[in-house]
PDB file of C-alpha atoms and ligand atoms in Angstrom:
ATOM      1  CA  UNK A   1     -32.364  89.023 -15.645  1.00 79.00           C
ATOM      2  CA  UNK A   2     -29.590  86.811 -16.947  1.00 90.00           C
ATOM      3  CA  UNK A   3     -29.724  82.946 -16.276  1.00 96.00           C
ATOM      4  CA  UNK A   4     -27.594  81.141 -13.649  1.00 98.00           C
ATOM      5  CA  UNK A   5     -24.715  79.700 -15.261  1.00 98.00           C
ATOM      6  CA  UNK A   6     -24.132  75.920 -14.651  1.00 98.00           C
ATOM      7  CA  UNK A   7     -21.390  73.775 -15.976  1.00 98.00           C
ATOM      8  CA  UNK A   8     -22.566  70.256 -17.462  1.00 98.00           C
ATOM      9  CA  UNK A   9     -19.595  67.939 -16.504  1.00 98.00           C
ATOM     10  CA  UNK A  10     -21.928  64.870 -17.281  1.00 96.00           C
ATOM     11  CA  UNK A  11     -25.548  65.069 -18.966  1.00 94.00           C
ATOM     12  CA  UNK A  12     -28.643  64.118 -17.362  1.00 91.00           C
ATOM     13  CA  UNK A  13     -31.667  62.375 -18.744  1.00 96.00           C
ATOM     14  CA  UNK A  14     -33.101  64.340 -21.670  1.00 96.00           C
ATOM     15  CA  UNK A  15     -36.232  65.485 -19.920  1.00 97.00           C
ATOM     16  CA  UNK A  16     -34.243  66.809 -17.040  1.00 97.00           C
ATOM     17  CA  UNK A  17     -31.655  68.396 -19.190  1.00 97.00           C
ATOM     18  CA  UNK A  18     -34.471  70.306 -20.840  1.00 97.00           C
ATOM     19  CA  UNK A  19     -35.721  71.395 -17.374  1.00 97.00           C
ATOM     20  CA  UNK A  20     -32.182  72.577 -16.676  1.00 98.00           C
ATOM     21  CA  UNK A  21     -31.803  74.317 -20.037  1.00 97.00           C
ATOM     22  CA  UNK A  22     -35.223  76.136 -19.518  1.00 97.00           C
ATOM     23  CA  UNK A  23     -33.877  77.446 -16.192  1.00 97.00           C
ATOM     24  CA  UNK A  24     -30.197  77.922 -16.416  1.00 98.00           C
ATOM     25  CA  UNK A  25     -27.451  78.798 -18.999  1.00 98.00           C
ATOM     26  CA  UNK A  26     -26.101  75.504 -19.525  1.00 98.00           C
ATOM     27  CA  UNK A  27     -22.239  75.350 -20.604  1.00 98.00           C
ATOM     28  CA  UNK A  28     -21.744  71.655 -21.968  1.00 98.00           C
ATOM     29  CA  UNK A  29     -18.340  70.689 -20.868  1.00 98.00           C
ATOM     30  CA  UNK A  30     -19.314  67.278 -21.457  1.00 97.00           C
ATOM     31  CA  UNK A  31     -19.543  67.960 -25.239  1.00 97.00           C
ATOM     32  CA  UNK A  32     -16.288  70.151 -25.420  1.00 97.00           C
ATOM     33  CA  UNK A  33     -13.093  68.886 -26.781  1.00 97.00           C
ATOM     34  CA  UNK A  34      -9.941  69.137 -24.414  1.00 96.00           C
ATOM     35  CA  UNK A  35      -9.407  72.565 -26.164  1.00 97.00           C
ATOM     36  CA  UNK A  36     -13.032  73.597 -26.093  1.00 97.00           C
ATOM     37  CA  UNK A  37     -12.994  72.731 -22.331  1.00 97.00           C
ATOM     38  CA  UNK A  38     -10.151  75.181 -21.729  1.00 97.00           C
ATOM     39  CA  UNK A  39     -11.659  77.916 -23.877  1.00 97.00           C
ATOM     40  CA  UNK A  40     -14.904  77.476 -21.854  1.00 98.00           C
ATOM     41  CA  UNK A  41     -13.462  77.771 -18.455  1.00 98.00           C
ATOM     42  CA  UNK A  42     -11.361  80.708 -19.739  1.00 97.00           C
ATOM     43  CA  UNK A  43     -14.644  82.396 -20.999  1.00 97.00           C
ATOM     44  CA  UNK A  44     -16.942  81.433 -18.233  1.00 97.00           C
ATOM     45  CA  UNK A  45     -15.195  79.896 -15.306  1.00 98.00           C
ATOM     46  CA  UNK A  46     -15.893  82.764 -13.140  1.00 98.00           C
ATOM     47  CA  UNK A  47     -19.481  82.783 -13.801  1.00 98.00           C
ATOM     48  CA  UNK A  48     -20.181  79.178 -12.999  1.00 98.00           C
ATOM     49  CA  UNK A  49     -22.270  79.066  -9.899  1.00 98.00           C
ATOM     50  CA  UNK A  50     -23.255  75.219 -10.111  1.00 98.00           C
ATOM     51  CA  UNK A  51     -21.920  71.939 -11.674  1.00 98.00           C
ATOM     52  CA  UNK A  52     -24.102  68.970 -12.789  1.00 98.00           C
ATOM     53  CA  UNK A  53     -22.135  65.674 -13.041  1.00 98.00           C
ATOM     54  CA  UNK A  54     -22.239  62.004 -12.111  1.00 96.00           C
ATOM     55  CA  UNK A  55     -20.069  59.114 -11.298  1.00 94.00           C
ATOM     56  CA  UNK A  56     -19.075  58.880 -14.851  1.00 92.00           C
ATOM     57  CA  UNK A  57     -18.133  62.395 -15.262  1.00 94.00           C
ATOM     58  CA  UNK A  58     -16.807  63.178 -11.879  1.00 97.00           C
ATOM     59  CA  UNK A  59     -15.699  66.395 -10.537  1.00 98.00           C
ATOM     60  CA  UNK A  60     -11.890  67.012  -9.500  1.00 98.00           C
ATOM     61  CA  UNK A  61     -10.036  69.584  -7.560  1.00 98.00           C
ATOM     62  CA  UNK A  62      -8.266  70.885 -10.789  1.00 97.00           C
ATOM     63  CA  UNK A  63     -11.873  71.878 -12.266  1.00 98.00           C
ATOM     64  CA  UNK A  64     -12.895  73.154  -8.803  1.00 98.00           C
ATOM     65  CA  UNK A  65      -9.758  75.454  -8.559  1.00 98.00           C
ATOM     66  CA  UNK A  66     -11.096  77.063 -12.035  1.00 98.00           C
ATOM     67  CA  UNK A  67     -14.450  77.819 -10.654  1.00 98.00           C
ATOM     68  CA  UNK A  68     -14.060  80.668  -8.074  1.00 98.00           C
ATOM     69  CA  UNK A  69     -17.859  81.339  -7.776  1.00 98.00           C
ATOM     70  CA  UNK A  70     -19.040  77.905  -7.585  1.00 98.00           C
ATOM     71  CA  UNK A  71     -21.897  77.383  -4.972  1.00 98.00           C
ATOM     72  CA  UNK A  72     -22.947  73.807  -5.403  1.00 98.00           C
ATOM     73  CA  UNK A  73     -22.084  70.515  -7.077  1.00 98.00           C
ATOM     74  CA  UNK A  74     -24.978  67.963  -7.974  1.00 98.00           C
ATOM     75  CA  UNK A  75     -24.095  64.340  -8.789  1.00 98.00           C
ATOM     76  CA  UNK A  76     -26.646  62.062 -10.343  1.00 98.00           C
ATOM     77  CA  UNK A  77     -24.883  59.006  -8.514  1.00 98.00           C
ATOM     78  CA  UNK A  78     -24.835  57.646  -5.128  1.00 97.00           C
ATOM     79  CA  UNK A  79     -21.236  56.944  -5.245  1.00 97.00           C
ATOM     80  CA  UNK A  80     -18.947  59.973  -4.612  1.00 97.00           C
ATOM     81  CA  UNK A  81     -15.462  58.365  -5.455  1.00 97.00           C
ATOM     82  CA  UNK A  82     -15.045  60.669  -8.469  1.00 97.00           C
ATOM     83  CA  UNK A  83     -16.155  63.740  -6.682  1.00 98.00           C
ATOM     84  CA  UNK A  84     -13.804  65.876  -4.548  1.00 98.00           C
ATOM     85  CA  UNK A  85     -16.282  66.306  -1.750  1.00 98.00           C
ATOM     86  CA  UNK A  86     -13.713  67.138   0.911  1.00 97.00           C
ATOM     87  CA  UNK A  87     -12.342  69.881  -1.299  1.00 98.00           C
ATOM     88  CA  UNK A  88     -15.807  71.209  -2.058  1.00 98.00           C
ATOM     89  CA  UNK A  89     -16.816  71.192   1.591  1.00 98.00           C
ATOM     90  CA  UNK A  90     -13.627  73.119   2.501  1.00 98.00           C
ATOM     91  CA  UNK A  91     -14.730  75.767   0.260  1.00 98.00           C
ATOM     92  CA  UNK A  92     -18.204  75.719   1.789  1.00 97.00           C
ATOM     93  CA  UNK A  93     -19.647  74.161  -1.389  1.00 98.00           C
ATOM     94  CA  UNK A  94     -22.383  71.538  -0.787  1.00 98.00           C
ATOM     95  CA  UNK A  95     -22.576  68.405  -2.903  1.00 98.00           C
ATOM     96  CA  UNK A  96     -25.639  66.381  -3.354  1.00 98.00           C
ATOM     97  CA  UNK A  97     -25.892  62.797  -4.771  1.00 98.00           C
ATOM     98  CA  UNK A  98     -28.665  60.448  -5.278  1.00 98.00           C
ATOM     99  CA  UNK A  99     -29.044  57.780  -2.532  1.00 97.00           C
ATOM    100  CA  UNK A 100     -32.354  55.714  -1.922  1.00 97.00           C
ATOM    101  CA  UNK A 101     -33.776  56.244  -5.504  1.00 98.00           C
ATOM    102  CA  UNK A 102     -31.348  53.479  -7.068  1.00 98.00           C
ATOM    103  CA  UNK A 103     -31.350  51.075  -3.955  1.00 98.00           C
ATOM    104  CA  UNK A 104     -33.974  48.706  -5.537  1.00 98.00           C
ATOM    105  CA  UNK A 105     -32.302  48.462  -8.951  1.00 98.00           C
ATOM    106  CA  UNK A 106     -28.822  47.913  -7.598  1.00 98.00           C
ATOM    107  CA  UNK A 107     -30.123  45.200  -5.301  1.00 98.00           C
ATOM    108  CA  UNK A 108     -32.102  43.635  -8.170  1.00 98.00           C
ATOM    109  CA  UNK A 109     -28.823  43.632 -10.219  1.00 98.00           C
ATOM    110  CA  UNK A 110     -27.107  41.923  -7.287  1.00 98.00           C
ATOM    111  CA  UNK A 111     -29.610  39.175  -7.400  1.00 98.00           C
ATOM    112  CA  UNK A 112     -29.790  38.951 -11.094  1.00 98.00           C
ATOM    113  CA  UNK A 113     -26.028  38.571 -11.164  1.00 98.00           C
ATOM    114  CA  UNK A 114     -26.203  35.980  -8.394  1.00 98.00           C
ATOM    115  CA  UNK A 115     -28.881  34.057 -10.057  1.00 98.00           C
ATOM    116  CA  UNK A 116     -27.454  34.112 -13.564  1.00 98.00           C
ATOM    117  CA  UNK A 117     -24.024  33.155 -12.299  1.00 98.00           C
ATOM    118  CA  UNK A 118     -25.039  30.200 -10.100  1.00 98.00           C
ATOM    119  CA  UNK A 119     -27.664  28.898 -12.258  1.00 98.00           C
ATOM    120  CA  UNK A 120     -25.233  29.401 -15.419  1.00 98.00           C
ATOM    121  CA  UNK A 121     -28.096  31.144 -17.493  1.00 98.00           C
ATOM    122  CA  UNK A 122     -25.584  32.397 -20.027  1.00 98.00           C
ATOM    123  CA  UNK A 123     -24.000  29.046 -20.910  1.00 97.00           C
ATOM    124  CA  UNK A 124     -27.667  27.634 -20.899  1.00 98.00           C
ATOM    125  CA  UNK A 125     -28.456  30.013 -23.483  1.00 98.00           C
ATOM    126  CA  UNK A 126     -25.266  28.766 -25.464  1.00 97.00           C
ATOM    127  CA  UNK A 127     -26.431  25.140 -24.615  1.00 98.00           C
ATOM    128  CA  UNK A 128     -29.421  25.786 -26.880  1.00 98.00           C
ATOM    129  CA  UNK A 129     -27.817  28.090 -29.465  1.00 98.00           C
ATOM    130  CA  UNK A 130     -24.894  26.046 -30.089  1.00 98.00           C
ATOM    131  CA  UNK A 131     -26.997  22.978 -30.732  1.00 98.00           C
ATOM    132  CA  UNK A 132     -25.499  21.228 -27.582  1.00 98.00           C
ATOM    133  CA  UNK A 133     -29.020  20.310 -26.353  1.00 98.00           C
ATOM    134  CA  UNK A 134     -29.786  18.489 -29.513  1.00 98.00           C
ATOM    135  CA  UNK A 135     -26.216  16.870 -29.640  1.00 98.00           C
ATOM    136  CA  UNK A 136     -25.551  16.225 -26.214  1.00 98.00           C
ATOM    137  CA  UNK A 137     -28.818  16.224 -24.386  1.00 98.00           C
ATOM    138  CA  UNK A 138     -29.429  17.889 -21.074  1.00 97.00           C
ATOM    139  CA  UNK A 139     -27.149  20.561 -19.840  1.00 97.00           C
ATOM    140  CA  UNK A 140     -24.915  19.862 -16.728  1.00 96.00           C
ATOM    141  CA  UNK A 141     -26.417  20.682 -13.550  1.00 97.00           C
ATOM    142  CA  UNK A 142     -25.758  24.095 -11.619  1.00 97.00           C
ATOM    143  CA  UNK A 143     -26.177  25.519  -8.310  1.00 97.00           C
ATOM    144  CA  UNK A 144     -29.439  26.503  -6.150  1.00 98.00           C
ATOM    145  CA  UNK A 145     -29.513  29.673  -4.240  1.00 98.00           C
ATOM    146  CA  UNK A 146     -31.565  28.009  -1.538  1.00 98.00           C
ATOM    147  CA  UNK A 147     -29.557  26.943   1.392  1.00 98.00           C
ATOM    148  CA  UNK A 148     -26.567  28.928   0.396  1.00 98.00           C
ATOM    149  CA  UNK A 149     -25.056  31.670   2.490  1.00 98.00           C
ATOM    150  CA  UNK A 150     -24.594  35.447   1.110  1.00 98.00           C
ATOM    151  CA  UNK A 151     -21.865  37.235   2.708  1.00 98.00           C
ATOM    152  CA  UNK A 152     -22.425  41.154   2.309  1.00 98.00           C
ATOM    153  CA  UNK A 153     -19.616  43.397   2.777  1.00 98.00           C
ATOM    154  CA  UNK A 154     -21.095  46.570   4.094  1.00 96.00           C
ATOM    155  CA  UNK A 155     -24.624  46.538   5.152  1.00 96.00           C
ATOM    156  CA  UNK A 156     -25.861  50.010   4.360  1.00 96.00           C
ATOM    157  CA  UNK A 157     -29.074  50.797   2.386  1.00 96.00           C
ATOM    158  CA  UNK A 158     -28.351  48.745  -0.675  1.00 98.00           C
ATOM    159  CA  UNK A 159     -26.736  45.837   1.414  1.00 98.00           C
ATOM    160  CA  UNK A 160     -29.958  45.557   3.394  1.00 98.00           C
ATOM    161  CA  UNK A 161     -32.052  45.703   0.278  1.00 98.00           C
ATOM    162  CA  UNK A 162     -29.795  42.777  -1.188  1.00 98.00           C
ATOM    163  CA  UNK A 163     -30.209  40.741   2.049  1.00 98.00           C
ATOM    164  CA  UNK A 164     -33.943  41.132   1.913  1.00 98.00           C
ATOM    165  CA  UNK A 165     -34.034  39.694  -1.526  1.00 98.00           C
ATOM    166  CA  UNK A 166     -31.451  36.873  -0.748  1.00 98.00           C
ATOM    167  CA  UNK A 167     -33.654  35.627   2.101  1.00 98.00           C
ATOM    168  CA  UNK A 168     -36.672  35.518  -0.132  1.00 98.00           C
ATOM    169  CA  UNK A 169     -34.553  33.158  -2.368  1.00 98.00           C
ATOM    170  CA  UNK A 170     -34.086  30.994   0.616  1.00 98.00           C
ATOM    171  CA  UNK A 171     -30.391  32.268   1.381  1.00 98.00           C
ATOM    172  CA  UNK A 172     -29.101  33.022   4.825  1.00 98.00           C
ATOM    173  CA  UNK A 173     -27.189  36.229   5.345  1.00 98.00           C
ATOM    174  CA  UNK A 174     -24.032  37.035   7.042  1.00 98.00           C
ATOM    175  CA  UNK A 175     -22.227  40.413   6.739  1.00 98.00           C
ATOM    176  CA  UNK A 176     -19.001  42.208   7.507  1.00 98.00           C
ATOM    177  CA  UNK A 177     -18.760  45.774   9.068  1.00 94.00           C
ATOM    178  CA  UNK A 178     -16.605  47.324  11.625  1.00 89.00           C
ATOM    179  CA  UNK A 179     -19.365  47.617  14.071  1.00 92.00           C
ATOM    180  CA  UNK A 180     -22.309  45.306  14.469  1.00 96.00           C
ATOM    181  CA  UNK A 181     -25.771  46.675  13.275  1.00 95.00           C
ATOM    182  CA  UNK A 182     -28.311  46.843  16.057  1.00 95.00           C
ATOM    183  CA  UNK A 183     -31.322  46.744  13.718  1.00 95.00           C
ATOM    184  CA  UNK A 184     -30.719  43.225  12.002  1.00 96.00           C
ATOM    185  CA  UNK A 185     -30.388  39.686  13.147  1.00 96.00           C
ATOM    186  CA  UNK A 186     -27.856  38.542  10.534  1.00 98.00           C
ATOM    187  CA  UNK A 187     -24.559  36.985  11.694  1.00 98.00           C
ATOM    188  CA  UNK A 188     -21.972  39.855  11.937  1.00 98.00           C
ATOM    189  CA  UNK A 189     -18.204  39.206  11.220  1.00 98.00           C
ATOM    190  CA  UNK A 190     -15.427  41.804  11.777  1.00 96.00           C
ATOM    191  CA  UNK A 191     -13.079  39.797  10.038  1.00 97.00           C
ATOM    192  CA  UNK A 192     -13.312  39.621   6.091  1.00 98.00           C
ATOM    193  CA  UNK A 193     -11.229  36.397   5.773  1.00 98.00           C
ATOM    194  CA  UNK A 194     -13.396  34.672   8.259  1.00 98.00           C
ATOM    195  CA  UNK A 195     -16.555  35.660   6.391  1.00 98.00           C
ATOM    196  CA  UNK A 196     -15.238  34.664   3.160  1.00 98.00           C
ATOM    197  CA  UNK A 197     -14.481  31.231   4.516  1.00 98.00           C
ATOM    198  CA  UNK A 198     -17.898  30.693   5.891  1.00 98.00           C
ATOM    199  CA  UNK A 199     -20.115  31.877   2.925  1.00 98.00           C
ATOM    200  CA  UNK A 200     -21.113  30.768  -0.607  1.00 98.00           C
ATOM    201  CA  UNK A 201     -21.477  33.918  -2.143  1.00 98.00           C
ATOM    202  CA  UNK A 202     -19.449  37.219  -1.181  1.00 98.00           C
ATOM    203  CA  UNK A 203     -20.612  40.418  -2.340  1.00 98.00           C
ATOM    204  CA  UNK A 204     -19.097  43.840  -1.355  1.00 98.00           C
ATOM    205  CA  UNK A 205     -21.543  46.628  -1.232  1.00 98.00           C
ATOM    206  CA  UNK A 206     -19.329  49.413   0.051  1.00 97.00           C
ATOM    207  CA  UNK A 207     -18.393  52.901  -1.514  1.00 96.00           C
ATOM    208  CA  UNK A 208     -15.330  53.341  -3.646  1.00 97.00           C
ATOM    209  CA  UNK A 209     -12.231  55.392  -3.031  1.00 96.00           C
ATOM    210  CA  UNK A 210      -9.055  55.162  -1.044  1.00 95.00           C
ATOM    211  CA  UNK A 211     -10.595  53.762   2.091  1.00 95.00           C
ATOM    212  CA  UNK A 212     -11.822  50.673   0.437  1.00 97.00           C
ATOM    213  CA  UNK A 213      -9.471  49.964  -2.363  1.00 98.00           C
ATOM    214  CA  UNK A 214      -8.488  46.561  -2.648  1.00 98.00           C
ATOM    215  CA  UNK A 215     -10.467  45.571   0.624  1.00 98.00           C
ATOM    216  CA  UNK A 216     -11.296  42.368  -1.031  1.00 98.00           C
ATOM    217  CA  UNK A 217      -7.871  41.301  -1.227  1.00 98.00           C
ATOM    218  CA  UNK A 218      -6.254  38.229  -2.689  1.00 98.00           C
ATOM    219  CA  UNK A 219      -6.358  36.611   0.758  1.00 98.00           C
ATOM    220  CA  UNK A 220      -9.983  37.146   1.027  1.00 98.00           C
ATOM    221  CA  UNK A 221     -10.661  35.793  -2.291  1.00 98.00           C
ATOM    222  CA  UNK A 222      -8.623  32.710  -1.562  1.00 98.00           C
ATOM    223  CA  UNK A 223     -10.641  32.171   1.511  1.00 98.00           C
ATOM    224  CA  UNK A 224     -13.712  32.142  -0.503  1.00 98.00           C
ATOM    225  CA  UNK A 225     -12.604  29.154  -2.266  1.00 95.00           C
ATOM    226  CA  UNK A 226     -13.293  26.824  -5.320  1.00 97.00           C
ATOM    227  CA  UNK A 227     -16.994  26.211  -4.370  1.00 98.00           C
ATOM    228  CA  UNK A 228     -17.937  29.728  -3.945  1.00 98.00           C
ATOM    229  CA  UNK A 229     -18.839  32.880  -5.944  1.00 98.00           C
ATOM    230  CA  UNK A 230     -18.018  36.663  -5.868  1.00 98.00           C
ATOM    231  CA  UNK A 231     -20.675  39.264  -6.964  1.00 98.00           C
ATOM    232  CA  UNK A 232     -19.721  42.963  -7.255  1.00 98.00           C
ATOM    233  CA  UNK A 233     -22.084  45.806  -7.791  1.00 98.00           C
ATOM    234  CA  UNK A 234     -20.202  48.400  -5.610  1.00 98.00           C
ATOM    235  CA  UNK A 235     -16.808  49.531  -7.485  1.00 98.00           C
ATOM    236  CA  UNK A 236     -14.154  47.717  -9.260  1.00 98.00           C
ATOM    237  CA  UNK A 237     -11.495  49.371  -7.019  1.00 98.00           C
ATOM    238  CA  UNK A 238     -12.683  47.587  -3.924  1.00 98.00           C
ATOM    239  CA  UNK A 239     -11.415  44.287  -5.141  1.00 98.00           C
ATOM    240  CA  UNK A 240      -7.899  43.051  -6.055  1.00 98.00           C
ATOM    241  CA  UNK A 241      -9.104  42.669  -9.714  1.00 98.00           C
ATOM    242  CA  UNK A 242      -5.749  41.005 -10.819  1.00 98.00           C
ATOM    243  CA  UNK A 243      -6.051  38.472  -8.066  1.00 98.00           C
ATOM    244  CA  UNK A 244      -9.997  37.986  -8.925  1.00 98.00           C
ATOM    245  CA  UNK A 245      -8.939  37.268 -12.701  1.00 98.00           C
ATOM    246  CA  UNK A 246      -6.249  34.787 -11.761  1.00 98.00           C
ATOM    247  CA  UNK A 247      -8.316  32.755  -9.273  1.00 98.00           C
ATOM    248  CA  UNK A 248     -11.160  32.552 -11.817  1.00 98.00           C
ATOM    249  CA  UNK A 249      -8.722  31.365 -14.451  1.00 98.00           C
ATOM    250  CA  UNK A 250      -7.470  28.980 -11.900  1.00 98.00           C
ATOM    251  CA  UNK A 251     -11.114  28.080 -11.142  1.00 98.00           C
ATOM    252  CA  UNK A 252     -10.037  28.764  -7.481  1.00 98.00           C
ATOM    253  CA  UNK A 253     -13.262  30.616  -7.321  1.00 98.00           C
ATOM    254  CA  UNK A 254     -16.406  28.862  -8.789  1.00 98.00           C
ATOM    255  CA  UNK A 255     -17.758  32.083 -10.600  1.00 98.00           C
ATOM    256  CA  UNK A 256     -18.278  35.753 -10.515  1.00 98.00           C
ATOM    257  CA  UNK A 257     -20.816  38.200 -11.451  1.00 98.00           C
ATOM    258  CA  UNK A 258     -19.520  41.687 -12.052  1.00 98.00           C
ATOM    259  CA  UNK A 259     -21.051  45.011 -12.847  1.00 98.00           C
ATOM    260  CA  UNK A 260     -18.117  47.228 -12.020  1.00 98.00           C
ATOM    261  CA  UNK A 261     -14.478  47.082 -13.009  1.00 98.00           C
ATOM    262  CA  UNK A 262     -11.223  48.970 -12.233  1.00 98.00           C
ATOM    263  CA  UNK A 263     -10.688  50.605 -15.490  1.00 97.00           C
ATOM    264  CA  UNK A 264     -14.089  51.106 -16.780  1.00 97.00           C
ATOM    265  CA  UNK A 265     -15.246  50.660 -19.842  1.00 97.00           C
ATOM    266  CA  UNK A 266     -11.898  48.558 -20.287  1.00 98.00           C
ATOM    267  CA  UNK A 267     -12.874  44.960 -18.923  1.00 98.00           C
ATOM    268  CA  UNK A 268      -9.849  42.657 -18.468  1.00 98.00           C
ATOM    269  CA  UNK A 269      -9.855  40.573 -21.589  1.00 98.00           C
ATOM    270  CA  UNK A 270      -9.318  37.152 -19.790  1.00 98.00           C
ATOM    271  CA  UNK A 271     -12.898  37.773 -18.213  1.00 98.00           C
ATOM    272  CA  UNK A 272     -14.443  37.960 -21.508  1.00 98.00           C
ATOM    273  CA  UNK A 273     -14.011  34.379 -22.493  1.00 97.00           C
ATOM    274  CA  UNK A 274     -14.786  32.728 -19.178  1.00 98.00           C
ATOM    275  CA  UNK A 275     -18.095  31.071 -19.045  1.00 97.00           C
ATOM    276  CA  UNK A 276     -18.314  30.924 -15.179  1.00 98.00           C
ATOM    277  CA  UNK A 277     -18.236  34.833 -15.223  1.00 98.00           C
ATOM    278  CA  UNK A 278     -21.281  37.093 -15.812  1.00 98.00           C
ATOM    279  CA  UNK A 279     -20.493  40.499 -16.950  1.00 98.00           C
ATOM    280  CA  UNK A 280     -22.589  43.714 -16.926  1.00 98.00           C
ATOM    281  CA  UNK A 281     -21.514  47.332 -18.094  1.00 98.00           C
ATOM    282  CA  UNK A 282     -21.861  49.110 -14.810  1.00 98.00           C
ATOM    283  CA  UNK A 283     -25.519  49.460 -15.396  1.00 98.00           C
ATOM    284  CA  UNK A 284     -27.143  48.452 -11.935  1.00 98.00           C
ATOM    285  CA  UNK A 285     -28.924  51.774 -11.858  1.00 98.00           C
ATOM    286  CA  UNK A 286     -29.578  51.863 -15.590  1.00 97.00           C
ATOM    287  CA  UNK A 287     -33.128  51.693 -15.808  1.00 98.00           C
ATOM    288  CA  UNK A 288     -35.419  54.391 -17.155  1.00 97.00           C
ATOM    289  CA  UNK A 289     -37.051  54.772 -13.974  1.00 98.00           C
ATOM    290  CA  UNK A 290     -34.177  55.068 -11.779  1.00 98.00           C
ATOM    291  CA  UNK A 291     -32.031  57.332 -14.068  1.00 98.00           C
ATOM    292  CA  UNK A 292     -35.051  59.666 -14.260  1.00 98.00           C
ATOM    293  CA  UNK A 293     -35.239  59.757 -10.456  1.00 98.00           C
ATOM    294  CA  UNK A 294     -31.585  60.459 -10.068  1.00 98.00           C
ATOM    295  CA  UNK A 295     -31.582  63.190 -12.760  1.00 98.00           C
ATOM    296  CA  UNK A 296     -34.754  64.525 -11.190  1.00 98.00           C
ATOM    297  CA  UNK A 297     -32.910  64.976  -7.785  1.00 98.00           C
ATOM    298  CA  UNK A 298     -30.185  66.940  -9.439  1.00 98.00           C
ATOM    299  CA  UNK A 299     -32.863  69.457 -11.063  1.00 98.00           C
ATOM    300  CA  UNK A 300     -34.690  69.575  -7.532  1.00 98.00           C
ATOM    301  CA  UNK A 301     -31.390  70.114  -5.516  1.00 98.00           C
ATOM    302  CA  UNK A 302     -30.290  72.843  -7.725  1.00 98.00           C
ATOM    303  CA  UNK A 303     -33.792  74.633  -7.506  1.00 98.00           C
ATOM    304  CA  UNK A 304     -33.689  74.275  -3.801  1.00 98.00           C
ATOM    305  CA  UNK A 305     -30.152  75.708  -3.685  1.00 98.00           C
ATOM    306  CA  UNK A 306     -31.127  78.850  -5.604  1.00 98.00           C
ATOM    307  CA  UNK A 307     -34.456  79.247  -3.847  1.00 98.00           C
ATOM    308  CA  UNK A 308     -32.530  79.372  -0.645  1.00 98.00           C
ATOM    309  CA  UNK A 309     -34.188  76.249   0.642  1.00 98.00           C
ATOM    310  CA  UNK A 310     -32.665  73.143   2.229  1.00 98.00           C
ATOM    311  CA  UNK A 311     -30.935  70.563  -0.140  1.00 98.00           C
ATOM    312  CA  UNK A 312     -32.919  67.325  -0.539  1.00 98.00           C
ATOM    313  CA  UNK A 313     -29.744  64.978  -0.548  1.00 98.00           C
ATOM    314  CA  UNK A 314     -26.894  66.699   0.706  1.00 98.00           C
ATOM    315  CA  UNK A 315     -23.700  64.729   1.156  1.00 98.00           C
ATOM    316  CA  UNK A 316     -22.725  64.599   4.916  1.00 94.00           C
ATOM    317  CA  UNK A 317     -19.126  63.120   5.293  1.00 88.00           C
TER     318      UNK A 317
HETATM  319  C1  8YV B   1     -23.535  55.704 -11.892  1.00 85.89           C
HETATM  320  C2  8YV B   1     -23.393  54.522  -9.861  1.00 85.89           C
HETATM  321  O1  8YV B   1     -24.015  56.866 -11.292  1.00 85.89           O
HETATM  322  O2  8YV B   1     -24.794  55.907  -8.619  1.00 85.89           O
HETATM  323  C3  8YV B   1     -23.510  55.383  -8.628  1.00 85.89           C
HETATM  324  O3  8YV B   1     -22.588  55.699  -7.806  1.00 85.89           O
HETATM  325  O4  8YV B   1     -22.292  53.956  -9.931  1.00 85.89           O
HETATM  326  C4  8YV B   1     -24.215  54.618 -10.946  1.00 85.89           C
HETATM  327  O5  8YV B   1     -25.587  54.583 -10.587  1.00 85.89           O
HETATM  328  C5  8YV B   1     -24.444  55.618 -13.228  1.00 85.89           C
HETATM  329  O6  8YV B   1     -23.850  54.400 -13.806  1.00 85.89           O
HETATM  330  C6  8YV B   1     -24.122  57.012 -13.868  1.00 85.89           C
HETATM  331  O7  8YV B   1     -22.866  57.106 -14.165  1.00 85.89           O
END
């Protein structure tokens, strides 16, 4: 019996790619040139029954339309802003993602960025490497986390994991969401500007996409103020990035720790030279352990689908 045809829009971890190759006929759309992609779809588009992708590879309606017999899309990501989920669902095609398995690493990244930014770890490394310690003596002081207030925008699984970590560092937690959560005691705000005014560190932890684009506006960032910080592990699209860069240049915000950007991998050049900004290349989930768990969910969701069993992590809109 011939193998089921699977279109690989974005590759998985090597071990899981081998599992997929052992089970399915993989078509490596990710490795194909523009011309080769078109030829591949022309040759096997009507045979493709599943797509494997992730946030980086995405899956759009143009490609969906070229796959008449597609049955399932599995993304190795928790974020779905690059996946045409609604269009898939309209065709009765389920989409799976990878929630929970990356929660702790992303929350750790949020705290790492908070610590590194407030305690100015990178300038401290430079203080030694540039000889300043020898020539100038002790490094200028920096800011404690203890006693500071963290304002989380969006208190979902990852937001709650960040909140628990922040409390362990002696921070208090407030949050913004449209409705107050009944399972937490943190102070709730339904006004982003009010939250920004009251906190020392503001961290959006919300999905990307049209509904949240620019939610952290220039007004919100200005309300944050010159003694406060901005930490982003969600999506670059949720913040007015141009305003963020300007306010950081003006020192109207004290510092920022950023793992995500609007036009990845192109980081605004002005940020590259700011010593009050800590940059990471969208790697919050980028550990061996977590990426293996994410990749394994793709393998297991595909296996469940083709075995006629319930999906492990179906996206419910
Ligand atoms: C990416 C992420 O999936 O899960 C998400 O939504 O943003 C990340 O974990 C990862 O960078 C692979 O593209």
